[in-house]
Short mmCIF file of C-alpha atoms and ligand atoms in Angstrom, two decimals:
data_model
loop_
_atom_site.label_atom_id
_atom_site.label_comp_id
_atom_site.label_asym_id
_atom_site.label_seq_id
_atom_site.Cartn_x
_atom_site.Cartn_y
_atom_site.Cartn_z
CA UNK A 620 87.08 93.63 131.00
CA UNK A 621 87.02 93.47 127.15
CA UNK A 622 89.59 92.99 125.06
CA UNK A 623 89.53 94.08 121.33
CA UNK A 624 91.74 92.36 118.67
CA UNK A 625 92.21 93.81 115.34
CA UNK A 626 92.36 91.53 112.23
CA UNK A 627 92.85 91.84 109.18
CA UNK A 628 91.83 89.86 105.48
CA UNK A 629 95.25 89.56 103.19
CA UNK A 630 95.79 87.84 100.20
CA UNK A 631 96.72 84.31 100.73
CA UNK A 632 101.40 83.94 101.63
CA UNK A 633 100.68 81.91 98.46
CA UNK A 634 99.56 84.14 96.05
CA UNK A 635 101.46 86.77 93.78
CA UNK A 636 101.33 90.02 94.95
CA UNK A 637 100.66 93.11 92.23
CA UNK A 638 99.73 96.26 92.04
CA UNK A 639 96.36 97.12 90.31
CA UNK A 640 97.23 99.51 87.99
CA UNK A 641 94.01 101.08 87.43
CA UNK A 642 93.34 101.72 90.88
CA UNK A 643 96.98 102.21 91.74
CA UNK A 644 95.92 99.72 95.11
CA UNK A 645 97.37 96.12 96.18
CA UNK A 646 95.17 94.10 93.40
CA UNK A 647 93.43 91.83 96.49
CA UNK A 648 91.82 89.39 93.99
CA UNK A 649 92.87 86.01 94.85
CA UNK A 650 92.57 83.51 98.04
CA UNK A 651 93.02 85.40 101.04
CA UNK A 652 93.36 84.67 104.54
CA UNK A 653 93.27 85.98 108.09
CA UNK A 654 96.47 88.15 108.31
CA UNK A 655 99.01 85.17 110.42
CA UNK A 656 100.41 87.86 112.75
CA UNK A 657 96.99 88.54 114.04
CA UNK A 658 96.60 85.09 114.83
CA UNK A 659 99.40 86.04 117.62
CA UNK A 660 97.29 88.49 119.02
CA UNK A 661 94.06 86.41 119.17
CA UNK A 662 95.81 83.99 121.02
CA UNK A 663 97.86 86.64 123.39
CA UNK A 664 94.41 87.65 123.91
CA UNK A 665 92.75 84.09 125.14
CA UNK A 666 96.05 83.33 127.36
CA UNK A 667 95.73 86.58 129.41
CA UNK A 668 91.67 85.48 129.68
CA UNK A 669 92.96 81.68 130.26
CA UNK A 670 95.77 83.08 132.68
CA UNK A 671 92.84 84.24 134.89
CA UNK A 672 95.05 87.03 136.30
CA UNK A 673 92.25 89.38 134.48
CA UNK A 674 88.53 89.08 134.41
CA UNK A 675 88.09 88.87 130.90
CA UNK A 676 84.33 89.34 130.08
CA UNK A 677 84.69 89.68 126.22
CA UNK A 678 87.23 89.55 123.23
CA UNK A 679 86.03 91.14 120.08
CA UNK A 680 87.23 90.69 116.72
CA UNK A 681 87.26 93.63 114.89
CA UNK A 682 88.49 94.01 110.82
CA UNK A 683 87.69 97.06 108.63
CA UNK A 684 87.87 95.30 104.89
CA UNK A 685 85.30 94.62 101.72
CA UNK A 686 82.65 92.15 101.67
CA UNK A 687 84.65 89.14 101.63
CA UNK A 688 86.48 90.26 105.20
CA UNK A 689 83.64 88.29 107.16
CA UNK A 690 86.04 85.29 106.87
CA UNK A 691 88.72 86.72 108.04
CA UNK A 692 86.27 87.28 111.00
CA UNK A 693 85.04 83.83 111.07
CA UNK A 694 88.54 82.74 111.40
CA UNK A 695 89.31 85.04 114.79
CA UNK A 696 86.13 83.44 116.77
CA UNK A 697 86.76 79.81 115.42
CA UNK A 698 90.07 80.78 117.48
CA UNK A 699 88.68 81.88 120.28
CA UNK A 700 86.83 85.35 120.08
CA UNK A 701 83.21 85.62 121.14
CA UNK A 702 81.57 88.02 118.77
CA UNK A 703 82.84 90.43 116.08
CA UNK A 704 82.35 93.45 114.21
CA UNK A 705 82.65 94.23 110.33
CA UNK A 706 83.44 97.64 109.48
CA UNK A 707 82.64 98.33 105.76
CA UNK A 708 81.29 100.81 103.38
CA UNK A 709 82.25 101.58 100.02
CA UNK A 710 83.29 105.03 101.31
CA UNK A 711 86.63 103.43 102.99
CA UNK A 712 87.92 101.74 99.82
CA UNK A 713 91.13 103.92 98.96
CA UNK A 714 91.93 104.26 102.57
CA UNK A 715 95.61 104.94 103.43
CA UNK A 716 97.03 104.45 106.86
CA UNK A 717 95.92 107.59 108.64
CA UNK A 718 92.48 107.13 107.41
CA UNK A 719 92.40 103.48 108.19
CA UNK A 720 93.63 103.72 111.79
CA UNK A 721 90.67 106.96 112.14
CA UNK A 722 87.88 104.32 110.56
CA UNK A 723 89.31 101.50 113.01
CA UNK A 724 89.30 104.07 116.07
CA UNK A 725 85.89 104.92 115.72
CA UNK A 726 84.53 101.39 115.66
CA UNK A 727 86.58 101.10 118.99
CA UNK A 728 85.21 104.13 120.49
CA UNK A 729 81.69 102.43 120.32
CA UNK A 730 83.03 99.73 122.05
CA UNK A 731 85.20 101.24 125.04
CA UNK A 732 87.84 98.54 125.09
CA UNK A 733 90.23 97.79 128.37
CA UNK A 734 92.85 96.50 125.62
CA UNK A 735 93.35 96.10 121.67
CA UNK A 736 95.35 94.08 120.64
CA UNK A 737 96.85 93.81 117.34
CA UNK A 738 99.33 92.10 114.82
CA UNK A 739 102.74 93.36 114.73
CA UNK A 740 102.46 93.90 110.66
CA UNK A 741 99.54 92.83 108.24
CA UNK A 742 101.43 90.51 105.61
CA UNK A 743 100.22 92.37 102.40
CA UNK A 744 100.44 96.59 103.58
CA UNK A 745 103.56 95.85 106.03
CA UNK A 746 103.67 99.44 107.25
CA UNK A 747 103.67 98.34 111.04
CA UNK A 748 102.02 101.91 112.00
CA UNK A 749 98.05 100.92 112.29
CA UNK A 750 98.57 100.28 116.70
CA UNK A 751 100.30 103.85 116.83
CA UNK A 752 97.76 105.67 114.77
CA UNK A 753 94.94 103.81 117.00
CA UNK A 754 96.28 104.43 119.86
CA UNK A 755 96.32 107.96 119.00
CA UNK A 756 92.60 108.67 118.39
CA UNK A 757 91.93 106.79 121.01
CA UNK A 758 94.64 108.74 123.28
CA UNK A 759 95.80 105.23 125.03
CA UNK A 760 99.52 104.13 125.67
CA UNK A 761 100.62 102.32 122.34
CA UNK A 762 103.28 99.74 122.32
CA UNK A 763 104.17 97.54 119.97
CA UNK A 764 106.76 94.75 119.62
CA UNK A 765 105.54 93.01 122.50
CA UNK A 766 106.76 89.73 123.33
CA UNK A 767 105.54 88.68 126.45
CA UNK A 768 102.60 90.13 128.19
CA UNK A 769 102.53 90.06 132.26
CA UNK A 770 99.15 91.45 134.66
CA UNK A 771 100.31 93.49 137.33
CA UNK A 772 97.95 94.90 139.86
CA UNK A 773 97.89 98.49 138.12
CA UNK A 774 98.28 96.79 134.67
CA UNK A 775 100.29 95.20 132.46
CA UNK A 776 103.72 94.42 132.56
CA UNK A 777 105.10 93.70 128.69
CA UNK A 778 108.85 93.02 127.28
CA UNK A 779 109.28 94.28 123.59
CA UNK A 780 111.80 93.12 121.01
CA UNK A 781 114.14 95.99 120.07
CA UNK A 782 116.91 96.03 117.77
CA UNK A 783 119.66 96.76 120.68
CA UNK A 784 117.17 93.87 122.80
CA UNK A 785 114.60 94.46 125.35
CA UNK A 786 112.57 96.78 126.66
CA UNK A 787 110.47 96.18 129.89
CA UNK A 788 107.19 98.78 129.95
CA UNK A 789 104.62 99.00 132.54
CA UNK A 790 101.39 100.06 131.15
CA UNK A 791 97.82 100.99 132.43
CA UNK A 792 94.92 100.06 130.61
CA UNK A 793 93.30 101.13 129.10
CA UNK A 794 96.29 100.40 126.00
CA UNK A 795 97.17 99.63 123.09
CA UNK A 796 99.50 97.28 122.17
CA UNK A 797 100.71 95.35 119.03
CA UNK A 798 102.17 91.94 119.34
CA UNK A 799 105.24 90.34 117.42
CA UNK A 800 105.27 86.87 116.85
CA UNK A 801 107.06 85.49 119.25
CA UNK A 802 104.41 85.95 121.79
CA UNK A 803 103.22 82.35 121.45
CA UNK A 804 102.51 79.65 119.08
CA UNK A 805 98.64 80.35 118.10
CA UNK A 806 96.65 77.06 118.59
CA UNK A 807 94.56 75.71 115.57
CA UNK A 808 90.75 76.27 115.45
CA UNK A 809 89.01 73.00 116.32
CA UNK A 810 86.41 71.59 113.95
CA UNK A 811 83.89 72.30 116.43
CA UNK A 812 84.99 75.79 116.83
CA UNK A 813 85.46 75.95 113.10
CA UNK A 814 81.70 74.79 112.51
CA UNK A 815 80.54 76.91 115.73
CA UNK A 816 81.62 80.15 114.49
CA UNK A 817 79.16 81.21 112.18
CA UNK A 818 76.47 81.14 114.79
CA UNK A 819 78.84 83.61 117.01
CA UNK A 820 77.28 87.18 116.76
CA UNK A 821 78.73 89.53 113.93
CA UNK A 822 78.02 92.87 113.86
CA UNK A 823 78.16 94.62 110.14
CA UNK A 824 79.07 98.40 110.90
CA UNK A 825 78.77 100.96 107.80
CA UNK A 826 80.68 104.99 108.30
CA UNK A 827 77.66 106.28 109.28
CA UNK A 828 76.83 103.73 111.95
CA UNK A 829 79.96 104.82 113.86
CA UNK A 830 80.42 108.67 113.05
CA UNK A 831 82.88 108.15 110.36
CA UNK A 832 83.04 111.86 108.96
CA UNK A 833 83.30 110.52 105.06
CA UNK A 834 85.87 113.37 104.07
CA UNK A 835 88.67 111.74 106.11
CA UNK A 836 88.27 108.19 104.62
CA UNK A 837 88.64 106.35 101.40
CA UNK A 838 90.95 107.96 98.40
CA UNK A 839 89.60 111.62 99.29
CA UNK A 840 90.28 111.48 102.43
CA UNK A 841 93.73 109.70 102.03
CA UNK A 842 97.16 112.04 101.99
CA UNK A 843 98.72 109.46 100.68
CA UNK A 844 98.82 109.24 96.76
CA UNK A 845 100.42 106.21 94.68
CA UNK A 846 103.01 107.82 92.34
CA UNK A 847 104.10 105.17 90.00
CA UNK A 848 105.37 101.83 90.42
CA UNK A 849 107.02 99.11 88.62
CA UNK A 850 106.92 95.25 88.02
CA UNK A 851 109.95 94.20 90.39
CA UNK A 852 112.85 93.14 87.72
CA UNK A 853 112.63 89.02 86.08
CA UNK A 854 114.78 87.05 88.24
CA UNK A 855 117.46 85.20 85.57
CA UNK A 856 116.80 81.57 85.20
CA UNK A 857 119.22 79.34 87.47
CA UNK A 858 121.28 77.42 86.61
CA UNK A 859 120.81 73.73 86.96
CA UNK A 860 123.65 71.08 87.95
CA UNK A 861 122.23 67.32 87.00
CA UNK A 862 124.01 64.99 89.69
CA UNK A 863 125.11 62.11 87.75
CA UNK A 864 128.63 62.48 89.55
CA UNK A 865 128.52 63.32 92.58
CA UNK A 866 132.41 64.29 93.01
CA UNK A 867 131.99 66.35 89.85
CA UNK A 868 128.70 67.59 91.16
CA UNK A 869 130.29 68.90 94.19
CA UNK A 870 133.49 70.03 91.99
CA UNK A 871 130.72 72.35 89.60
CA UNK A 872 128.94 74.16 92.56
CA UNK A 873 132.29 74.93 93.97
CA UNK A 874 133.43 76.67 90.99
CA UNK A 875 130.18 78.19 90.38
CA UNK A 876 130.42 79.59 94.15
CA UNK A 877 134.13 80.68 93.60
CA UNK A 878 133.68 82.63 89.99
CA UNK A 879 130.85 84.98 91.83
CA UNK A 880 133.67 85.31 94.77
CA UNK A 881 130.59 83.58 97.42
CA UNK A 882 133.56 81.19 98.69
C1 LIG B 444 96.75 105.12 98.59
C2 LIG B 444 96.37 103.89 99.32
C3 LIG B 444 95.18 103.25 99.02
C4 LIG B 444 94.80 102.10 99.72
N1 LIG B 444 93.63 101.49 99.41
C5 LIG B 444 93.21 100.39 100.08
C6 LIG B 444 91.98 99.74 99.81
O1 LIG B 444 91.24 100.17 98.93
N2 LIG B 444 91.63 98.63 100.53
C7 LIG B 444 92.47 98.16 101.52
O2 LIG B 444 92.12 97.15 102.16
N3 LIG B 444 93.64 98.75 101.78
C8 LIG B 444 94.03 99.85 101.10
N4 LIG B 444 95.21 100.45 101.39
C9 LIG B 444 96.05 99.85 102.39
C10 LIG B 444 95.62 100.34 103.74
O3 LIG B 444 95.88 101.69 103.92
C11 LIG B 444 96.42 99.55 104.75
O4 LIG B 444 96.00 98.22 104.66
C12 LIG B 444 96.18 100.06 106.13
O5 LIG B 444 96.67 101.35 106.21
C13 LIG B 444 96.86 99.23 107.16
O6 LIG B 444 98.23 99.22 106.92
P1 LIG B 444 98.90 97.82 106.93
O7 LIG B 444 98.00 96.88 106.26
O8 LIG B 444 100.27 97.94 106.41
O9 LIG B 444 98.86 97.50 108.50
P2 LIG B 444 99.98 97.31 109.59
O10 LIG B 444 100.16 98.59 110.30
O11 LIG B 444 101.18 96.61 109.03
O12 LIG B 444 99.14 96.29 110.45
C14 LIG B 444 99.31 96.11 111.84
C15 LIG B 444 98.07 95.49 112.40
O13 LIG B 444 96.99 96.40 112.26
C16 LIG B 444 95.77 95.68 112.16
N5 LIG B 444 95.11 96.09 110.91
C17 LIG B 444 95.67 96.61 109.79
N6 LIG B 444 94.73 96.87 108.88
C18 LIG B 444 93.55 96.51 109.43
C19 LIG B 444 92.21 96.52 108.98
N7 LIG B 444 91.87 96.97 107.77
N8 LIG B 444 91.24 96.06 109.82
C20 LIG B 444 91.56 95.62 111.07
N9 LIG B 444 92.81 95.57 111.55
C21 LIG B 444 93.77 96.01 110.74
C22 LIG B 444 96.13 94.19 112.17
O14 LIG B 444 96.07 93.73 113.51
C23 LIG B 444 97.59 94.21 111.73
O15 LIG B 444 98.31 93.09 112.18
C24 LIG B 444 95.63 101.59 100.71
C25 LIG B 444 96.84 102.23 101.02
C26 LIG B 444 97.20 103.36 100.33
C27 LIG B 444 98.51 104.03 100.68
#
């Protein structure tokens, strides 16, 4: 069977996030990393092949993004994926969730997965939607939230995290099926794996190599239109309590808490 995993390139947990206000898009300039919730489905991915309760043939890294993306990709085979596949084309920039979940479906399509596997959110776009809209064009199950994945003779068996608790779901593959992060604690790349993963096979995909029908991609072919958007407020400085005493130390932060009624 193959298994595809969706990942993503964000902008680095450290960096500032703004708006570009040009372009009215998440200004990506910056360090950037692979998305850390797709790291939980990478893994989820080489424990079911590791489990060997499947017959896992391939697992397929898959990331729609700019030029720079390819590291993102690097990342997901230095962490266990065999090959994987860069979707880009200057046609996609401007794409908003619809049209990004269409671009992503197509690619997958082309490669008839058993299961894709995703992150639960990406850490810069956090709209939690992409597995749903996937699943869609692809007319698989979709679940998301999962926390535990289980193979069953007819297919999988998952639990998902819901606000009231848990939900046990059969599914048939072929699915899809977005993981949270409590799945598992992703391993760390080795420095073999790190150093062997540029010689793992990566596919560079443009629109046209997968039937992407241009009008339903990039700003054109986005509903969605930024309105406008501001700078969130200056947070006030704090205030700062130098502990020479620590009695009186103690006796400050107290009052401080009690005047804004936190005590
Ligand atoms: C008007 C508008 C313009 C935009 N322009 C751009 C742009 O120019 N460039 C740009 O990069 N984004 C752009 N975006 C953001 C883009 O639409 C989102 O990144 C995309 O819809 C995915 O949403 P999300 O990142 O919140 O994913 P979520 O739904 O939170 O992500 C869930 C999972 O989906 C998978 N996933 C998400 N995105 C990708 C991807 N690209 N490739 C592979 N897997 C993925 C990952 O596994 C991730 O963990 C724009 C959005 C809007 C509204």
């Amino acid at each position: 069977m193959k298994i595809c995993v969706l990942v993503k390139e964000v902008p680095d947990a450290a960096v500032e996030k703004r708006m570009d206000p040009n372009t009215k898009r998440l200004d990506r300039s910056g360090e950037k990393n692979l998305n850390p919730f797709d790291t939980h489905a990478i893994e989820a991915a080489m424990q079911i092949r590791e489990s060997g309760a499947l017959d896992v043939d391939e697992i397929v890294a898959v990331t729609m993004g700019p030029a720079s993306a390819f590291r993102a990709l690097h990342k997901a085979v230095s962490l266990g994926a065999d090959r994987s596949i860069h979707l880009t084309d200057e046609a996609l920039a401007g794409s908003d969730v619809c049209a990004t979940g269409y671009a992503l479906a197509r690619v997958l399509e082309a490669e008839s997965p058993d299961l894709v596997l995703l992150g639960q959110q990406s850490d810069d776009g956090e709209c939690y939607t992409i597995g749903a809209v996937v699943a869609d064009h692809l007319k698989m199950p979709s679940l998301t939230q999962v926390i535990k994945i289980d193979v069953q003779d007819a297919g999988l068996r998952c639990e998902r995290q819901a606000e009231y608790g848990y939900d046990t779901v059969d599914v048939e593959l072929p699915a899809v099926i977005s993981v949270g992060d409590a799945i598992n604690e992703p391993r760390y790349p080795s420095l073999k794996a790190i150093m062997g993963a540029k010689k793992k096979p990566l596919d560079t995909r443009s629109t046209g190599d997968v039937g992407i029908d241009a009008g339903q991609v990039g700003a054109d072919g986005s509903q969605v239109q930024c309105g406008s958007f501001k700078a969130p407020p200056q947070k006030s400085a704090g205030t700062i309590i130098e502990d020479e005493d620590t009695n009186e130390t103690v006796e400050k932060i107290m009052a401080w808490l009690d005047e804004r009624k936190l005590i």
